Short mmCIF file of C-alpha atoms in Angstrom, two decimals:
data_model
loop_
_atom_site.label_atom_id
_atom_site.label_comp_id
_atom_site.label_asym_id
_atom_site.label_seq_id
_atom_site.Cartn_x
_atom_site.Cartn_y
_atom_site.Cartn_z
CA MET A 1 116.86 58.64 10.02
CA ALA A 2 116.05 55.01 10.73
CA LYS A 3 113.28 52.82 9.22
CA LEU A 4 111.81 49.59 9.33
CA VAL A 5 111.40 48.02 5.72
CA ILE A 6 108.97 45.06 5.18
CA LEU A 7 110.95 42.32 3.40
CA THR A 8 108.08 39.65 3.37
CA GLU A 9 106.42 38.98 -0.22
CA GLY A 10 103.48 40.85 -0.84
CA PHE A 11 104.42 43.70 1.20
CA ALA A 12 107.92 44.00 0.15
CA GLY A 13 109.58 47.39 -0.06
CA THR A 14 106.84 48.67 2.31
CA SER A 15 109.01 51.06 4.54
CA TYR A 16 107.94 53.27 8.08
CA GLU A 17 110.32 55.93 9.22
CA LEU A 18 110.76 55.87 13.09
CA LYS A 19 110.27 59.71 13.45
CA THR A 20 108.52 59.40 16.72
CA ASP A 21 109.63 58.18 20.13
CA ARG A 22 106.90 55.66 20.53
CA THR A 23 105.86 53.82 17.32
CA THR A 24 102.63 51.08 17.72
CA VAL A 25 102.91 48.31 14.95
CA GLY A 26 99.76 46.25 14.17
CA ARG A 27 96.95 45.21 12.09
CA HIS A 28 94.56 47.71 13.26
CA ASP A 29 93.97 51.03 11.79
CA ASP A 30 94.77 52.96 14.96
CA ASN A 31 98.45 52.02 14.91
CA ALA A 32 101.02 54.33 13.59
CA PHE A 33 102.43 51.41 11.25
CA VAL A 34 99.62 49.15 9.77
CA ILE A 35 100.46 45.75 8.57
CA PRO A 36 97.41 44.22 7.11
CA GLU A 37 98.24 40.64 7.63
CA PRO A 38 96.59 37.87 9.56
CA SER A 39 99.53 36.71 11.48
CA VAL A 40 100.01 40.30 13.00
CA SER A 41 98.20 40.79 16.22
CA GLY A 42 95.73 44.02 16.02
CA HIS A 43 98.17 45.77 18.43
CA HIS A 44 101.57 43.59 17.86
CA CYS A 45 104.36 45.61 19.38
CA GLU A 46 105.74 49.11 19.83
CA ILE A 47 109.00 50.66 18.44
CA LEU A 48 110.43 53.16 21.22
CA ARG A 49 113.47 55.32 20.48
CA LYS A 50 115.61 55.64 23.65
CA GLY A 51 118.60 57.95 22.71
CA ASN A 52 120.55 55.84 19.63
CA GLU A 53 118.60 52.68 20.44
CA ILE A 54 115.45 51.26 19.08
CA VAL A 55 113.79 48.93 21.34
CA VAL A 56 111.38 46.75 20.44
CA ARG A 57 108.12 45.60 22.89
CA ASP A 58 105.98 43.12 22.41
CA LEU A 59 102.41 43.81 23.23
CA ASN A 60 101.09 40.26 24.22
CA SER A 61 100.72 39.39 20.55
CA THR A 62 99.16 36.10 19.46
CA ASN A 63 102.03 34.93 16.89
CA GLY A 64 105.07 36.24 18.54
CA THR A 65 107.71 38.98 18.06
CA TYR A 66 111.25 37.53 16.94
CA ILE A 67 114.55 39.57 16.41
CA ASN A 68 116.95 37.43 14.34
CA SER A 69 114.33 34.32 15.02
CA GLN A 70 115.03 34.72 18.82
CA PRO A 71 111.53 35.41 20.84
CA VAL A 72 111.58 38.87 22.50
CA THR A 73 109.34 40.45 24.79
CA GLU A 74 111.53 43.79 25.00
CA SER A 75 114.88 44.34 23.36
CA VAL A 76 117.17 46.50 21.51
CA LEU A 77 116.87 46.27 17.67
CA LYS A 78 120.06 46.90 15.74
CA PRO A 79 120.64 48.40 12.23
CA GLY A 80 120.41 45.29 9.71
CA GLN A 81 118.54 42.94 11.85
CA ILE A 82 115.61 41.15 11.06
CA LEU A 83 112.20 41.88 13.02
CA ARG A 84 109.36 39.23 12.52
CA LEU A 85 106.12 39.97 13.55
CA GLY A 86 103.69 36.81 13.20
CA GLN A 87 104.74 35.85 9.64
CA VAL A 88 105.85 39.36 8.44
CA GLU A 89 109.64 40.10 8.36
CA LEU A 90 111.12 43.61 8.58
CA ARG A 91 114.60 45.09 8.75
CA LEU A 92 115.77 47.94 10.62
CA GLU A 93 118.04 50.39 8.50
CA ASP A 94 119.56 53.45 9.58
CA GLY A 95 120.56 54.79 6.47
CA THR A 96 124.45 54.79 6.85
CA ALA A 97 125.04 51.47 5.67
CA PRO A 98 123.91 49.54 2.60
CA PRO A 99 121.35 46.73 3.61
CA PRO A 100 122.71 43.34 4.48
CA LYS A 101 121.68 40.53 2.34
CA LYS A 102 118.93 38.22 3.74
CA PRO A 103 120.38 34.95 4.12
CA LEU A 104 118.15 32.30 1.96
CA ASP A 105 115.72 30.46 4.17
CA HIS A 106 113.84 28.38 1.50
CA THR A 107 114.40 26.91 -1.84
CA ALA A 108 116.07 28.38 -4.47
CA ALA A 109 115.98 27.43 -8.36
CA ILE A 110 119.90 26.08 -9.48
CA GLY A 111 121.05 26.02 -12.79
CA ALA A 112 120.18 23.24 -15.58
CA GLY A 113 123.89 22.03 -14.88
CA VAL A 114 125.31 19.74 -17.70
CA LYS A 115 123.64 17.54 -20.27
CA LEU A 116 124.76 14.00 -21.12
CA THR A 117 125.14 14.64 -24.85
CA GLU A 118 127.85 17.51 -23.41
CA LEU A 119 129.52 14.85 -21.33
CA GLU A 120 129.55 12.27 -24.50
CA GLN A 121 131.17 15.23 -26.74
CA LYS A 122 133.71 16.15 -24.10
CA SER A 123 134.99 12.81 -22.83
CA GLY A 124 134.67 10.96 -26.50
CA ARG A 125 133.25 7.85 -24.99
CA PRO A 126 129.39 7.04 -24.50
CA VAL A 127 127.85 7.93 -21.03
CA VAL A 128 125.86 4.79 -19.73
CA PRO A 129 123.26 6.30 -17.32
CA PRO A 130 123.49 4.64 -13.73
CA PHE A 131 119.66 3.52 -13.86
CA ALA A 132 119.44 2.05 -17.00
CA LYS A 133 115.82 0.59 -18.27
CA LYS A 134 115.52 -2.93 -16.87
CA SER A 135 114.49 -5.72 -19.08
CA ASP A 136 111.21 -7.47 -18.91
CA LYS A 137 112.67 -10.51 -20.22
CA ALA A 138 112.19 -12.49 -16.73
CA ASN A 139 108.43 -11.05 -17.16
CA ARG A 140 107.84 -12.94 -20.44
CA ILE A 141 109.25 -15.97 -19.25
CA PHE A 142 107.25 -16.02 -16.04
CA LEU A 143 104.29 -15.49 -17.99
CA TYR A 144 105.09 -18.44 -20.58
CA VAL A 145 105.14 -20.83 -18.16
CA GLY A 146 102.21 -19.88 -16.19
CA MET A 147 100.30 -20.04 -19.50
CA ALA A 148 101.80 -23.53 -20.03
CA LEU A 149 101.28 -24.51 -16.55
CA GLY A 150 97.58 -23.40 -17.08
CA LEU A 151 97.31 -25.39 -20.18
CA LEU A 152 98.70 -28.68 -18.30
CA ILE A 153 96.07 -28.33 -15.80
CA LEU A 154 93.41 -27.77 -18.04
CA GLY A 155 94.24 -30.65 -19.92
CA LEU A 156 94.37 -33.05 -16.94
CA ILE A 157 91.13 -31.87 -15.80
CA GLY A 158 89.65 -32.32 -19.20
CA TYR A 159 91.49 -36.03 -19.42
CA SER A 160 90.22 -36.91 -15.86
CA VAL A 161 86.41 -35.65 -16.86
CA PHE A 162 86.83 -37.68 -20.02
CA LYS A 163 88.35 -40.78 -18.43
CA LEU A 164 85.53 -40.71 -15.50
CA THR A 165 82.45 -40.35 -18.03
CA PHE A 166 83.86 -43.16 -20.70
#
């Protein structure tokens, strides 16, 4: 028996068996399959069983109906394909084959990698980081020269004032 399985976080694992020839899907309670998510329209789409085919028909939804990221107004949905209603993703499963893995479309955590100390131990020589801390020697020189010039200017001003008053 074919069924729609929600993949989106917060609804993941929720499913609906397509037992009848026509199933309405949407946010409102009068739908056969209710998905209470704001991006899903009140009456988003309908799922039709036509022989061995499952057909999805958009009901002029606000955020659109997509099969494998392609917008559709009416299209056949095959087992394993991803149906997106607004921001909610569902997969059609027919029970004959294990569901395919959904490709990652977001950032995933990566392992820690190799530590600098491990590299040093394996190579036998110290590893110099590519971005070593810069020396502030130039800043100190600039500061001392600036202070010396400031004192020199103050001295000249004081000498000029002294000469003018006496």
